[in-house]
Amino acid sequence: MCGIVGYVGTQQASPILVEGLTRLEHRGYDSAGLAVLGSTGVKVAKRAGRVRDLADGLPKRFAGKVGIGHTRWATHGPANDVNAHPHTDAKGLVAIVHNGIIDNAAALRQRLADEGADLVSDTDSEVLAHLVGRSGADTLEGKVSDALSAVEGTYGLAVLHADFPDRLVVARNGSPLLVGVGDREMYVASDLAAIVRHTTTVAHLDDGEIATLTATGFTTYRLDLSRTARDATTLDIDPAAYEAGDHESFMHKEMLEQPAAAVRVLRGRLDERFGTAHLGGLDMDARETRAIRRVKILGCGSAYYVGQMGASLVEELARIPADAEAASEFRYRNPIIEPDTLYVAVSQSGETIDTLLAVQEIRRKGGRVIGLVNVVGSAIARECDGGIYLHAGPEVAVASTKALTNMFLGFALLALQLGRVRDLSIADGRRLIAGLQRLPEQIEEVLAQEEALAALAGRLAEAESLFFVGRVRGFPVAREGAQKFKEISYRHAEAYQTSELKHGPLALISPDVPTVAIVPEDELTDRNVGALHEIAARRGPLVVVTHEGVDLGDVEAERVVVPRNERELDPILMTIPLQLLAYHAALRLGHDIDKPRNLAKSVTVE
Ligand code: G6P
């Protein structure tokens, strides 16, 4: 949520900042702004709208070799020009950009107003500019430290000051920030994506750390300005992974990357000899693993739905009671934390604040939490006792596809390992491994149906309202399918257990309300087909995601056929066509696929 980029060096800052913001836009995209420090002092340009609106409207004279930029997702105050970052102090000497939430902003605003400060925006962030501006410290580091000592909350912060024209001072607490090292130039960013074309030599700041960046290097401090030791490391990352290339959107690219991403998450983790998985990052021996009596999975949005798929895998393969809960709710019901429960936090970004706070609550109460996280070194990954990295590669589109698939596979690996220290036989373990190894190719087969799915999606896009239904293993698939459809096509898509249709929603079924039904060949096929009859009898249009040869009787339906695998793995193969349906419906409706309205890639506020 919200993105920060900053530059100090020998080049003009604004083109670098605009390019960086464009690459950060998926994190928040309702307003954007820049501040540069040139020979005439601090200049600010900011406005509601997209980064390209900002770039088009930049003043001709906007020179400066030190600068900061921000792309916003409104929390305090609407998206308008005044609330956009950067914010300045009363004298216009200081400019700041801020991610996160200042919890005591109201009290600080009042205090500043009492002292005569004139705050112009509705944001919590503006207080930081005034606090820095009013500090009596004689260094910029001292001023920033003063300001932060008054503040409660989370921040990724970058500050420039006209009296200290050779530097940026940045700080982190609960909102990611990294320093990038170039040749006689330094960068700061909330996400590597912003600067990856310039450098992959980076230092991740820790919570509670401040850094000074000048053209020649960086120095890190604690909040009390005592020095910390932090070296930059060069990451083995291909900048092309952050480009959409020939694809019309990142989501399209990321969907097609799923077979390769699936290979990566499985690589080196399958043990055919013992029919099990090896997850070194879990850091649990067989005895500890056997002692687990329950598995509780926590995530938000798509990560929550895939968590429900994961809970089924754990129950079926390991026979351990498992369930998933929305991390955003968990913490607020004073949860009972049990010593023999394994808590699993699932997150693509590793930044989602609701999930992070749930992890902290569990650990505070002495529970053991592992993470299924894509972004290496992210806050959730660092906070957990161990984990499984998903190796999906950078995911830019707000709607998660390849990371979600790898989450499912991460759960399959976890369930296999938990199962094999319990009652799962070696033969069943090997059966699952063989199934997992077939998956990348089968995902490819589903993706190859894109054209037919696009035609189908065009018809679904005409409906104002749709149902997605499934049972047991198929229900989280329906939930995730409806989530994707809502997120990017903005159509009302409601997920329901197929079995519950007759207890209410059947009243809504009509020729104008299509249903997408998940009907694998399994122990529930006949019952599922029974429900399809009930929908067809009300002349509800049907799309059925199913296997070859499943007998739908005389029900009229559009069929989407996915390859057969082991039943436990059906959910992921049935999820892939739903991604393509949502994608093509959104495309048909002319929406911005990668940046759906009102959403952001990582939600770092409660
Ligand atoms: C946001 C996004 C969702 C995503 C959720 C969890 O709400 O809009 O698409 O599923 O965050 O994100 P995470 O990074 O924790 O997987």
XYZ file of C-alpha atoms and ligand atoms in Angstrom:
622
model
C 0.000 0.000 0.000
C 1.537 3.363 -0.923
C 4.959 3.399 -2.504
C 8.099 5.403 -1.780
C 11.094 6.086 -3.959
C 13.987 8.485 -3.374
C 17.213 9.474 -5.124
C 20.397 11.364 -4.338
C 23.256 11.475 -6.847
C 24.626 13.082 -9.960
C 21.606 12.821 -12.264
C 18.349 14.764 -12.395
C 16.091 13.097 -9.842
C 12.621 13.595 -11.329
C 12.798 11.200 -14.335
C 14.205 8.486 -12.058
C 11.479 9.108 -9.497
C 8.678 9.105 -12.077
C 9.930 5.821 -13.476
C 10.217 4.353 -9.989
C 6.682 5.457 -9.104
C 5.325 3.875 -12.265
C 6.777 0.585 -11.092
C 5.317 1.026 -7.625
C 1.871 2.038 -8.743
C 0.325 -1.376 -7.979
C 0.851 -0.577 -4.298
C -1.509 2.391 -4.366
C -2.696 4.514 -7.195
C -5.098 7.255 -6.254
C -2.561 10.103 -6.121
C 1.137 10.691 -6.632
C 3.765 13.335 -6.030
C 7.419 14.362 -6.138
C 9.686 16.758 -4.292
C 13.123 17.734 -5.530
C 15.792 19.864 -3.970
C 17.409 22.236 -6.477
C 19.317 25.508 -6.389
C 16.139 27.423 -5.503
C 15.119 25.132 -2.674
C 12.400 22.497 -2.347
C 9.944 22.118 -5.245
C 6.857 19.951 -4.949
C 4.493 18.609 -7.617
C 1.596 16.388 -6.578
C -1.924 15.573 -7.643
C -4.790 13.129 -7.413
C -4.773 10.535 -10.185
C -2.226 8.257 -11.726
C 1.543 8.696 -12.007
C 1.181 9.475 -15.720
C -1.063 12.448 -14.847
C 1.647 13.681 -12.504
C 4.375 13.192 -15.123
C 2.320 14.988 -17.806
C 1.760 17.956 -15.547
C 5.294 18.383 -14.142
C 6.506 21.982 -14.322
C 9.214 22.687 -16.923
C 11.687 23.765 -14.272
C 11.838 20.889 -11.900
C 15.579 20.407 -11.551
C 17.306 18.810 -8.581
C 19.633 15.922 -7.910
C 17.988 14.986 -4.631
C 14.340 13.951 -4.603
C 11.547 11.844 -3.151
C 8.367 10.444 -4.661
C 5.193 8.764 -3.458
C 2.182 6.955 -4.819
C -0.777 6.893 -2.464
C -3.726 4.706 -1.452
C -5.887 6.999 0.641
C -6.419 6.166 4.308
C -6.686 9.516 6.145
C -8.624 11.914 3.953
C -9.829 11.564 0.370
C -7.603 11.273 -2.689
C -7.077 14.902 -3.690
C -4.155 17.150 -4.603
C -3.657 18.477 -1.081
C -3.649 15.073 0.610
C -1.175 13.649 -1.914
C 2.410 13.326 -0.708
C 5.023 14.850 -0.381
C 4.022 17.043 2.544
C 5.981 20.120 3.553
C 6.513 22.083 6.753
C 5.365 25.665 7.322
C 8.534 27.224 5.868
C 8.681 24.937 2.862
C 12.165 23.760 3.831
C 11.208 20.161 4.587
C 9.452 17.622 2.357
C 8.476 14.137 3.445
C 6.855 11.024 1.991
C 5.379 8.479 4.374
C 3.881 4.983 4.258
C 2.063 3.579 7.275
C -0.200 5.100 9.895
C 0.612 7.604 12.645
C -1.666 6.422 15.464
C -1.359 9.583 17.563
C -1.766 11.949 14.601
C -4.884 13.608 16.056
C -3.089 14.530 19.287
C -0.016 15.712 17.363
C -2.136 17.815 15.004
C -3.763 19.471 17.977
C -0.407 20.132 19.617
C 1.054 21.565 16.406
C -2.033 23.720 15.834
C -1.783 25.039 19.418
C 1.809 25.966 18.670
C 0.663 27.927 15.606
C 1.394 25.430 12.823
C -0.936 25.579 9.850
C -1.747 22.039 8.719
C -3.313 22.038 5.288
C -4.153 18.392 4.572
C -6.355 15.754 6.231
C -3.489 13.275 6.421
C -1.729 11.831 9.427
C 1.566 12.076 7.508
C 1.685 15.871 7.353
C 2.497 16.070 11.067
C 5.858 14.461 10.320
C 6.883 17.342 8.034
C 5.969 19.877 10.710
C 7.683 17.951 13.483
C 10.907 17.728 11.450
C 10.619 21.418 10.531
C 10.148 22.515 14.150
C 12.930 20.420 15.667
C 15.814 22.412 17.114
C 18.405 19.699 16.368
C 21.305 20.852 14.244
C 21.502 17.843 11.911
C 18.803 16.395 9.671
C 19.271 13.020 11.374
C 18.688 14.732 14.724
C 15.536 16.459 13.443
C 14.126 13.205 12.092
C 14.986 11.378 15.307
C 13.234 14.144 17.307
C 10.152 13.895 15.126
C 9.968 10.121 15.355
C 10.329 10.134 19.121
C 6.983 11.993 19.274
C 5.257 9.557 16.956
C 3.385 6.321 17.646
C 2.604 4.131 14.680
C 4.167 2.648 11.608
C 6.292 4.338 9.012
C 8.466 4.054 6.000
C 9.700 7.633 5.751
C 11.943 9.671 3.451
C 12.843 13.279 4.240
C 14.689 16.023 2.405
C 15.572 19.446 3.807
C 16.767 22.583 1.993
C 19.404 23.280 4.680
C 20.979 19.844 4.132
C 21.075 19.651 0.333
C 23.458 16.713 0.032
C 21.269 14.069 1.664
C 18.082 12.175 2.268
C 17.243 10.822 5.689
C 14.965 7.793 5.760
C 13.476 5.661 8.527
C 11.544 2.453 8.926
C 9.133 1.032 11.468
C 6.698 -1.629 10.304
C 6.654 -0.512 6.677
C 9.336 -1.868 4.357
C 12.204 0.316 3.153
C 15.408 -0.549 1.390
C 18.461 1.410 0.376
C 19.915 0.846 -3.110
C 23.575 1.476 -3.860
C 24.575 2.852 -7.261
C 27.693 4.447 -8.700
C 27.954 7.865 -7.000
C 24.221 7.713 -6.413
C 21.942 6.194 -3.793
C 18.308 5.160 -3.884
C 15.624 4.388 -1.356
C 12.432 2.475 -2.076
C 9.604 0.686 -0.348
C 9.897 -2.117 -2.912
C 12.826 -3.296 -4.999
C 10.627 -2.990 -8.117
C 11.089 0.808 -8.019
C 14.863 0.735 -8.421
C 15.688 -2.684 -9.850
C 16.633 -1.218 -13.227
C 19.299 0.919 -11.558
C 20.710 -1.381 -8.913
C 20.261 -4.757 -7.255
C 22.786 -3.969 -4.501
C 20.568 -3.221 -1.547
C 20.352 -3.039 2.232
C 17.000 -3.744 3.906
C 16.461 -1.509 6.904
C 15.183 -2.993 10.141
C 12.316 -1.624 12.170
C 13.572 1.228 14.314
C 16.393 2.136 11.937
C 17.255 5.509 10.380
C 19.610 5.931 7.416
C 21.377 8.867 5.816
C 21.909 8.645 2.069
C 24.379 10.862 0.222
C 25.694 10.427 -3.315
C 28.679 8.515 -1.990
C 27.163 6.111 0.514
C 24.817 5.436 3.385
C 25.023 5.275 7.161
C 22.510 3.599 9.462
C 21.457 4.464 13.007
C 19.043 3.494 15.726
C 16.404 6.041 16.673
C 18.751 7.400 19.355
C 21.332 7.958 16.572
C 23.770 5.330 17.836
C 25.256 3.646 14.773
C 24.157 0.238 13.447
C 26.190 -2.012 11.148
C 24.416 -2.713 7.891
C 26.016 -3.808 4.646
C 24.477 -3.873 1.223
C 24.271 -7.206 -0.599
C 23.873 -7.824 -4.303
C 20.711 -9.815 -5.042
C 20.614 -12.393 -7.781
C 17.565 -10.954 -9.515
C 16.775 -10.508 -13.163
C 15.274 -7.028 -13.647
C 13.186 -8.501 -16.515
C 11.102 -10.321 -13.870
C 9.656 -6.884 -13.056
C 8.651 -6.104 -16.652
C 5.371 -7.066 -18.315
C 7.246 -7.555 -21.599
C 4.936 -8.380 -24.497
C 1.933 -9.068 -22.263
C -0.925 -6.607 -22.122
C -0.821 -6.768 -18.336
C 1.177 -8.200 -15.451
C -1.738 -10.431 -14.505
C -1.605 -12.088 -17.906
C 2.140 -12.586 -17.670
C 1.851 -13.934 -14.142
C -0.914 -16.408 -15.027
C 1.213 -17.823 -17.819
C 4.223 -18.060 -15.506
C 2.394 -20.515 -13.243
C 3.851 -23.752 -14.633
C 7.414 -22.453 -14.195
C 6.628 -21.029 -10.762
C 5.138 -24.376 -9.704
C 8.343 -26.147 -10.703
C 10.331 -23.724 -8.518
C 8.311 -24.225 -5.338
C 8.582 -28.017 -5.648
C 12.246 -28.107 -6.612
C 14.442 -29.981 -4.132
C 11.541 -30.504 -1.736
C 10.138 -33.865 -2.878
C 11.615 -37.106 -1.544
C 10.362 -39.983 -3.696
C 12.276 -42.591 -1.742
C 10.376 -41.943 1.486
C 7.279 -40.534 -0.201
C 7.565 -37.284 1.716
C 8.538 -33.628 1.460
C 11.573 -31.903 2.925
C 10.929 -28.417 4.165
C 14.179 -27.292 5.729
C 12.794 -23.881 6.645
C 10.233 -25.341 9.053
C 12.930 -26.031 11.584
C 10.933 -28.824 13.289
C 12.121 -32.368 13.926
C 9.901 -35.452 13.583
C 9.069 -35.486 17.277
C 7.900 -31.870 17.257
C 5.967 -32.486 14.051
C 4.177 -35.482 15.572
C 3.178 -33.441 18.592
C 1.002 -31.097 16.488
C -2.683 -31.641 17.330
C -4.243 -28.906 15.239
C -3.338 -26.609 12.328
C -4.706 -23.081 12.137
C -4.172 -21.119 8.938
C -4.391 -17.323 8.742
C -4.407 -15.064 5.695
C -6.404 -12.328 3.980
C -8.227 -12.199 0.656
C -6.997 -14.812 -1.768
C -4.469 -16.021 0.777
C -7.360 -16.819 3.134
C -9.210 -18.805 0.464
C -6.131 -20.775 -0.494
C -5.675 -21.296 3.249
C -9.032 -23.084 3.221
C -7.763 -25.296 0.416
C -4.653 -25.886 2.528
C -6.739 -26.862 5.553
C -8.437 -29.579 3.463
C -5.062 -30.875 2.328
C -3.800 -31.062 5.913
C -6.945 -32.816 7.139
C -7.015 -35.285 4.253
C -3.335 -36.147 4.105
C -2.206 -35.719 7.694
C -5.567 -36.322 9.441
C -4.903 -33.357 11.702
C -7.898 -31.079 12.379
C -7.232 -27.906 10.383
C -9.077 -24.741 9.525
C -8.420 -21.348 7.997
C -9.584 -18.019 9.324
C -9.384 -14.456 8.012
C -6.350 -12.980 9.754
C -8.169 -9.635 9.816
C -10.737 -11.100 12.265
C -8.629 -13.517 14.294
C -6.861 -11.042 16.545
C -10.042 -9.305 17.609
C -11.681 -12.248 19.274
C -8.990 -12.788 21.884
C -8.031 -16.140 20.344
C -7.072 -19.114 22.475
C -3.503 -20.002 21.562
C -2.697 -23.678 22.095
C 0.823 -25.018 22.510
C 0.212 -28.057 20.296
C -1.344 -26.063 17.445
C 0.760 -25.183 14.436
C -0.210 -21.712 13.217
C 0.426 -20.966 9.557
C 0.463 -17.403 8.188
C -0.028 -17.175 4.406
C 0.877 -14.053 2.461
C 2.237 -13.199 -0.945
C 3.694 -9.853 0.080
C 4.633 -10.763 3.626
C 3.442 -7.258 4.510
C -0.321 -7.513 5.025
C -0.739 -5.822 8.379
C -3.728 -7.920 9.489
C -1.724 -11.095 8.957
C 1.395 -9.628 10.556
C -0.525 -8.524 13.651
C -2.115 -11.981 13.929
C 1.377 -13.522 13.861
C 2.541 -11.132 16.571
C -0.490 -11.923 18.730
C 0.155 -15.663 18.467
C 3.852 -15.314 19.253
C 3.154 -12.992 22.157
C 1.005 -15.762 23.625
C 3.725 -18.349 23.077
C 2.348 -20.064 19.958
C 4.466 -21.408 17.130
C 3.871 -19.795 13.714
C 5.286 -20.715 10.360
C 4.943 -18.569 7.238
C 4.035 -19.414 3.665
C 5.380 -16.234 2.134
C 6.546 -15.187 -1.311
C 8.632 -12.089 -0.601
C 11.946 -13.135 0.948
C 12.910 -11.173 4.049
C 9.475 -9.527 4.345
C 8.020 -8.569 7.716
C 5.871 -11.715 8.120
C 8.701 -13.983 6.991
C 10.965 -12.410 9.571
C 8.411 -12.548 12.336
C 7.646 -16.284 11.970
C 9.424 -19.183 13.689
C 10.135 -20.808 10.345
C 8.516 -21.161 6.995
C 8.209 -22.133 3.388
C 9.233 -19.594 0.780
C 7.013 -19.770 -2.293
C 9.562 -18.840 -5.007
C 6.836 -17.542 -7.335
C 9.004 -14.575 -8.358
C 7.815 -10.960 -8.184
C 4.038 -10.628 -8.474
C 2.887 -7.166 -9.552
C -0.810 -7.506 -10.490
C -3.096 -6.877 -7.526
C -5.003 -10.104 -8.233
C -2.756 -12.937 -7.083
C -2.270 -15.845 -9.484
C 1.138 -17.495 -9.499
C 1.755 -16.762 -5.819
C -1.635 -18.274 -4.991
C -0.841 -21.428 -6.945
C 2.440 -21.743 -5.103
C 0.663 -21.221 -1.788
C -1.477 -24.244 -2.618
C 1.618 -26.250 -3.476
C 3.297 -25.073 -0.281
C 0.321 -26.478 1.643
C 0.535 -29.741 -0.289
C 4.200 -30.045 0.727
C 3.395 -29.222 4.334
C 0.511 -31.711 4.429
C 2.741 -34.384 2.935
C 5.454 -33.837 5.512
C 2.963 -33.746 8.400
C 1.167 -36.794 6.989
C 4.265 -38.894 6.582
C 5.278 -38.661 10.237
C 1.752 -39.887 11.006
C -0.536 -42.262 9.182
C -0.017 -41.384 5.532
C 1.490 -44.486 3.923
C 4.612 -44.380 1.817
C 2.495 -45.483 -1.161
C 0.093 -42.593 -0.659
C 3.017 -40.233 -0.208
C 4.480 -41.381 -3.512
C 1.065 -41.123 -5.176
C 0.884 -37.474 -4.113
C 4.437 -36.762 -5.223
C 3.712 -38.177 -8.663
C 0.598 -35.998 -8.792
C 2.546 -32.896 -7.799
C 5.126 -33.616 -10.476
C 2.395 -33.792 -13.138
C 0.865 -30.494 -12.088
C 3.035 -27.949 -13.941
C 2.255 -29.592 -17.264
C -1.428 -29.884 -16.439
C -1.565 -26.193 -15.457
C -0.087 -25.525 -18.891
C -2.932 -27.552 -20.463
C -5.544 -25.451 -18.683
C -3.823 -22.230 -19.714
C -3.904 -23.447 -23.308
C -7.720 -23.193 -23.179
C -7.476 -19.423 -22.916
C -9.279 -18.661 -26.155
C -12.352 -20.714 -25.284
C -12.381 -19.295 -21.755
C -12.145 -15.761 -23.142
C -15.284 -16.337 -25.233
C -17.094 -17.717 -22.204
C -15.917 -14.811 -20.056
C -17.330 -12.376 -22.595
C -20.786 -13.843 -21.970
C -20.373 -13.900 -18.189
C -19.268 -10.261 -18.237
C -22.748 -9.279 -19.427
C -24.333 -10.445 -16.173
C -24.594 -7.955 -13.322
C -24.493 -10.747 -10.780
C -23.127 -14.310 -10.667
C -22.827 -17.266 -8.324
C -19.748 -19.430 -7.890
C -20.585 -22.711 -6.182
C -18.657 -25.737 -4.964
C -18.691 -28.333 -2.208
C -16.039 -29.397 0.319
C -12.745 -29.203 -1.628
C -14.541 -27.226 -4.320
C -15.948 -24.543 -2.028
C -12.725 -22.569 -1.473
C -12.188 -22.810 -5.235
C -15.571 -21.130 -5.715
C -14.686 -18.487 -3.118
C -11.400 -17.700 -4.823
C -13.117 -17.669 -8.238
C -15.711 -15.187 -6.984
C -12.996 -13.077 -5.360
C -11.063 -12.776 -8.626
C -14.232 -11.947 -10.555
C -15.202 -9.233 -8.086
C -11.700 -7.774 -7.781
C -11.118 -7.080 -11.440
C -14.478 -7.203 -13.261
C -16.411 -5.320 -10.521
C -19.365 -7.646 -11.053
C -21.228 -8.946 -8.038
C -19.944 -12.505 -7.668
C -21.056 -14.531 -4.689
C -19.596 -17.841 -3.587
C -21.872 -20.437 -2.019
C -21.708 -24.042 -0.970
C -23.589 -25.904 -3.692
C -25.434 -27.784 -0.945
C -26.734 -24.537 0.553
C -28.215 -23.137 -2.648
C -31.604 -24.625 -1.925
C -31.594 -23.046 1.528
C -31.832 -19.516 0.174
C -29.980 -18.276 -2.899
C -31.940 -20.446 -5.305
C -34.533 -17.661 -5.048
C -32.141 -15.454 -7.025
C -31.431 -17.872 -9.853
C -32.853 -16.672 -13.175
C -31.774 -16.405 -16.839
C -29.904 -13.201 -15.884
C -27.849 -14.777 -13.094
C -25.256 -17.296 -14.280
C -23.655 -19.849 -11.979
C -20.108 -21.161 -12.266
C -20.123 -24.593 -10.633
C -17.107 -26.617 -9.517
C -17.913 -30.269 -10.194
C -14.869 -32.556 -9.978
C -15.223 -36.277 -10.407
C -15.215 -37.309 -6.781
C -17.433 -38.741 -4.075
C -19.822 -35.768 -4.416
C -20.296 -35.662 -8.192
C -23.858 -37.033 -8.156
C -24.977 -34.607 -5.493
C -23.373 -31.730 -7.380
C -25.172 -32.740 -10.563
C -28.447 -32.828 -8.591
C -27.917 -29.174 -7.676
C -27.154 -28.325 -11.311
C -30.589 -29.673 -12.202
C -32.167 -27.341 -9.676
C -30.361 -24.375 -11.260
C -31.201 -25.470 -14.804
C -34.871 -25.865 -13.846
C -34.880 -22.143 -12.947
C -33.260 -21.428 -16.347
C -30.048 -20.230 -14.695
C -27.138 -20.226 -17.212
C -24.414 -22.667 -16.110
C -20.669 -22.933 -16.548
C -19.371 -26.194 -15.091
C -15.691 -26.689 -14.296
C -15.290 -30.442 -14.341
C -13.375 -33.485 -15.551
C -13.597 -35.300 -18.861
C -16.479 -37.778 -18.957
C -18.425 -36.499 -15.931
C -22.085 -37.178 -16.682
C -24.144 -34.037 -16.253
C -27.308 -35.808 -17.394
C -29.529 -33.575 -19.517
C -28.320 -30.378 -17.849
C -27.466 -27.718 -20.406
C -24.134 -26.186 -19.477
C -20.927 -24.773 -20.867
C -18.206 -27.198 -19.821
C -14.670 -26.278 -18.838
C -12.672 -29.486 -18.615
C -9.480 -29.680 -16.534
C -7.081 -32.658 -16.456
C -7.466 -35.357 -13.798
C -4.894 -35.604 -11.055
C -5.061 -36.934 -7.507
C -8.343 -35.752 -5.982
C -6.571 -33.830 -3.241
C -4.925 -31.685 -5.929
C -8.105 -30.930 -7.903
C -8.629 -27.513 -6.288
C -5.626 -25.876 -7.896
C -6.344 -27.170 -11.395
C -9.929 -25.966 -11.038
C -8.780 -22.525 -9.852
C -6.757 -21.760 -12.998
C -9.725 -21.473 -15.448
C -11.473 -19.159 -12.983
C -8.484 -16.789 -13.170
C -8.822 -16.690 -16.946
C -12.585 -16.141 -16.746
C -12.143 -13.173 -14.395
C -9.294 -11.802 -16.463
C -11.133 -11.897 -19.776
C -14.352 -10.575 -18.277
C -12.426 -7.585 -16.919
C -10.649 -7.107 -20.231
C -13.980 -7.172 -22.068
C -15.363 -4.583 -19.675
C -12.321 -2.367 -20.300
C -11.030 -2.301 -16.731
C -7.485 -1.675 -15.571
C -6.584 -5.295 -14.878
C -3.451 -4.795 -12.803
C -4.782 -1.927 -10.715
C -8.431 -2.551 -9.859
C -10.309 0.360 -8.345
C -10.137 0.872 -4.569
C -7.635 -1.977 -4.039
C -3.896 -2.208 -3.526
C -1.380 -5.014 -3.763
C -0.262 -4.978 -0.173
C -2.579 -3.678 2.475
C -0.351 -2.324 5.191
C -3.074 -0.623 7.214
C -5.729 -2.197 9.410
C -5.082 -7.445 -0.690
C -5.237 -7.798 -2.145
C -5.687 -9.267 -2.284
C -4.726 -10.161 -1.524
C -4.634 -9.766 -0.045
C -3.586 -10.555 0.736
O -6.314 -7.357 -0.079
O -6.164 -6.950 -2.799
O -5.701 -9.616 -3.639
O -5.148 -11.489 -1.646
O -4.263 -8.393 0.013
O -2.297 -10.194 0.333
P -1.012 -11.000 0.767
O 0.148 -10.201 0.229
O -1.007 -11.075 2.268
O -1.100 -12.363 0.149
